mmCIF file of C-alpha atoms in Angstrom:
data_model
loop_
_atom_site.group_PDB
_atom_site.id
_atom_site.type_symbol
_atom_site.label_atom_id
_atom_site.label_comp_id
_atom_site.label_asym_id
_atom_site.label_seq_id
_atom_site.Cartn_x
_atom_site.Cartn_y
_atom_site.Cartn_z
ATOM 1 C CA MET A 1 -23.265 19.909 45.819
ATOM 2 C CA GLU A 2 -21.411 17.250 43.721
ATOM 3 C CA LYS A 3 -23.174 14.761 41.780
ATOM 4 C CA GLN A 4 -22.113 12.308 43.668
ATOM 5 C CA GLU A 5 -23.557 13.887 47.042
ATOM 6 C CA PHE A 6 -26.312 13.690 44.769
ATOM 7 C CA SER A 7 -26.951 10.294 43.406
ATOM 8 C CA GLU A 8 -25.989 8.699 46.351
ATOM 9 C CA ALA A 9 -29.253 10.647 48.470
ATOM 10 C CA VAL A 10 -31.394 9.120 45.338
ATOM 11 C CA ASN A 11 -30.091 5.815 45.899
ATOM 12 C CA ALA A 12 -30.463 6.441 49.813
ATOM 13 C CA TYR A 13 -34.121 8.128 49.358
ATOM 14 C CA LEU A 14 -35.344 5.250 46.388
ATOM 15 C CA SER A 15 -34.060 2.658 49.411
ATOM 16 C CA ARG A 16 -35.473 4.177 51.795
ATOM 17 C CA THR A 17 -32.092 4.795 53.689
ATOM 18 C CA ALA A 18 -31.898 8.306 53.315
ATOM 19 C CA ASP A 19 -31.240 11.065 56.352
ATOM 20 C CA SER A 20 -33.180 14.030 56.573
ATOM 21 C CA TRP A 21 -30.879 15.793 54.636
ATOM 22 C CA GLN A 22 -30.543 13.377 51.740
ATOM 23 C CA GLU A 23 -34.566 13.528 51.411
ATOM 24 C CA PHE A 24 -34.482 17.491 51.814
ATOM 25 C CA ILE A 25 -32.128 17.247 48.779
ATOM 26 C CA VAL A 26 -34.000 14.717 46.272
ATOM 27 C CA GLU A 27 -38.104 16.424 47.099
ATOM 28 C CA ASP A 28 -35.663 19.673 46.824
ATOM 29 C CA TYR A 29 -34.844 18.762 43.528
ATOM 30 C CA TYR A 30 -38.092 17.283 42.589
ATOM 31 C CA ASP A 31 -39.654 20.439 43.641
ATOM 32 C CA SER A 32 -37.466 22.623 41.266
ATOM 33 C CA TYR A 33 -37.714 19.840 38.649
ATOM 34 C CA THR A 34 -41.776 20.087 38.597
ATOM 35 C CA HIS A 35 -40.926 24.019 38.071
ATOM 36 C CA CYS A 36 -38.319 23.385 35.016
ATOM 37 C CA PHE A 37 -35.325 24.380 37.250
ATOM 38 C CA ASP A 38 -32.507 22.165 37.943
ATOM 39 C CA VAL A 39 -31.075 22.585 40.903
ATOM 40 C CA LEU A 40 -27.417 21.237 39.469
ATOM 41 C CA GLU A 41 -28.018 23.397 36.704
ATOM 42 C CA LEU A 42 -28.268 26.307 38.998
ATOM 43 C CA PHE A 43 -26.210 25.245 41.758
ATOM 44 C CA GLN A 44 -23.350 25.674 38.736
ATOM 45 C CA GLU A 45 -24.409 28.663 37.874
ATOM 46 C CA ALA A 46 -24.579 30.558 41.457
ATOM 47 C CA GLN A 47 -20.472 29.345 41.261
ATOM 48 C CA ILE A 48 -19.757 31.156 37.842
ATOM 49 C CA LYS A 49 -20.933 34.346 38.893
ATOM 50 C CA GLU A 50 -19.560 33.797 42.258
ATOM 51 C CA ILE A 51 -15.905 33.824 40.567
ATOM 52 C CA GLY A 52 -16.982 36.302 37.681
ATOM 53 C CA ASP A 53 -18.263 39.033 40.760
ATOM 54 C CA ARG A 54 -14.701 37.985 42.439
ATOM 55 C CA ILE A 55 -12.239 38.486 38.971
ATOM 56 C CA PHE A 56 -14.706 41.775 38.707
ATOM 57 C CA ALA A 57 -13.952 43.316 42.207
ATOM 58 C CA LYS A 58 -10.095 42.324 41.557
ATOM 59 C CA ILE A 59 -10.284 44.260 38.408
ATOM 60 C CA ILE A 60 -11.732 47.074 39.848
ATOM 61 C CA LYS A 61 -9.179 46.925 42.773
ATOM 62 C CA LYS A 62 -6.598 46.802 39.857
ATOM 63 C CA ILE A 63 -8.119 49.740 38.028
ATOM 64 C CA ARG A 64 -8.222 51.747 41.227
ATOM 65 C CA ARG A 65 -4.708 50.925 42.094
ATOM 66 C CA MET A 66 -3.796 52.765 38.403
ATOM 67 C CA GLU A 67 -5.698 55.886 39.245
ATOM 68 C CA ARG A 68 -3.327 56.799 42.118
#
């Protein structure tokens, strides 16, 4: 989720025009925030982990090719 999408969801939620997805985004963020989690930070961490996993897999693949 991009920050712009989140911002639009908050604006729609506050103006009472949010669709069900926007309501979910805002309410989930609020629930997470009350437990000291920042959804946007968790999302960024997930992206970083995914990139790290792909790099690690490519390194392992290259090592295995070199071992042949």
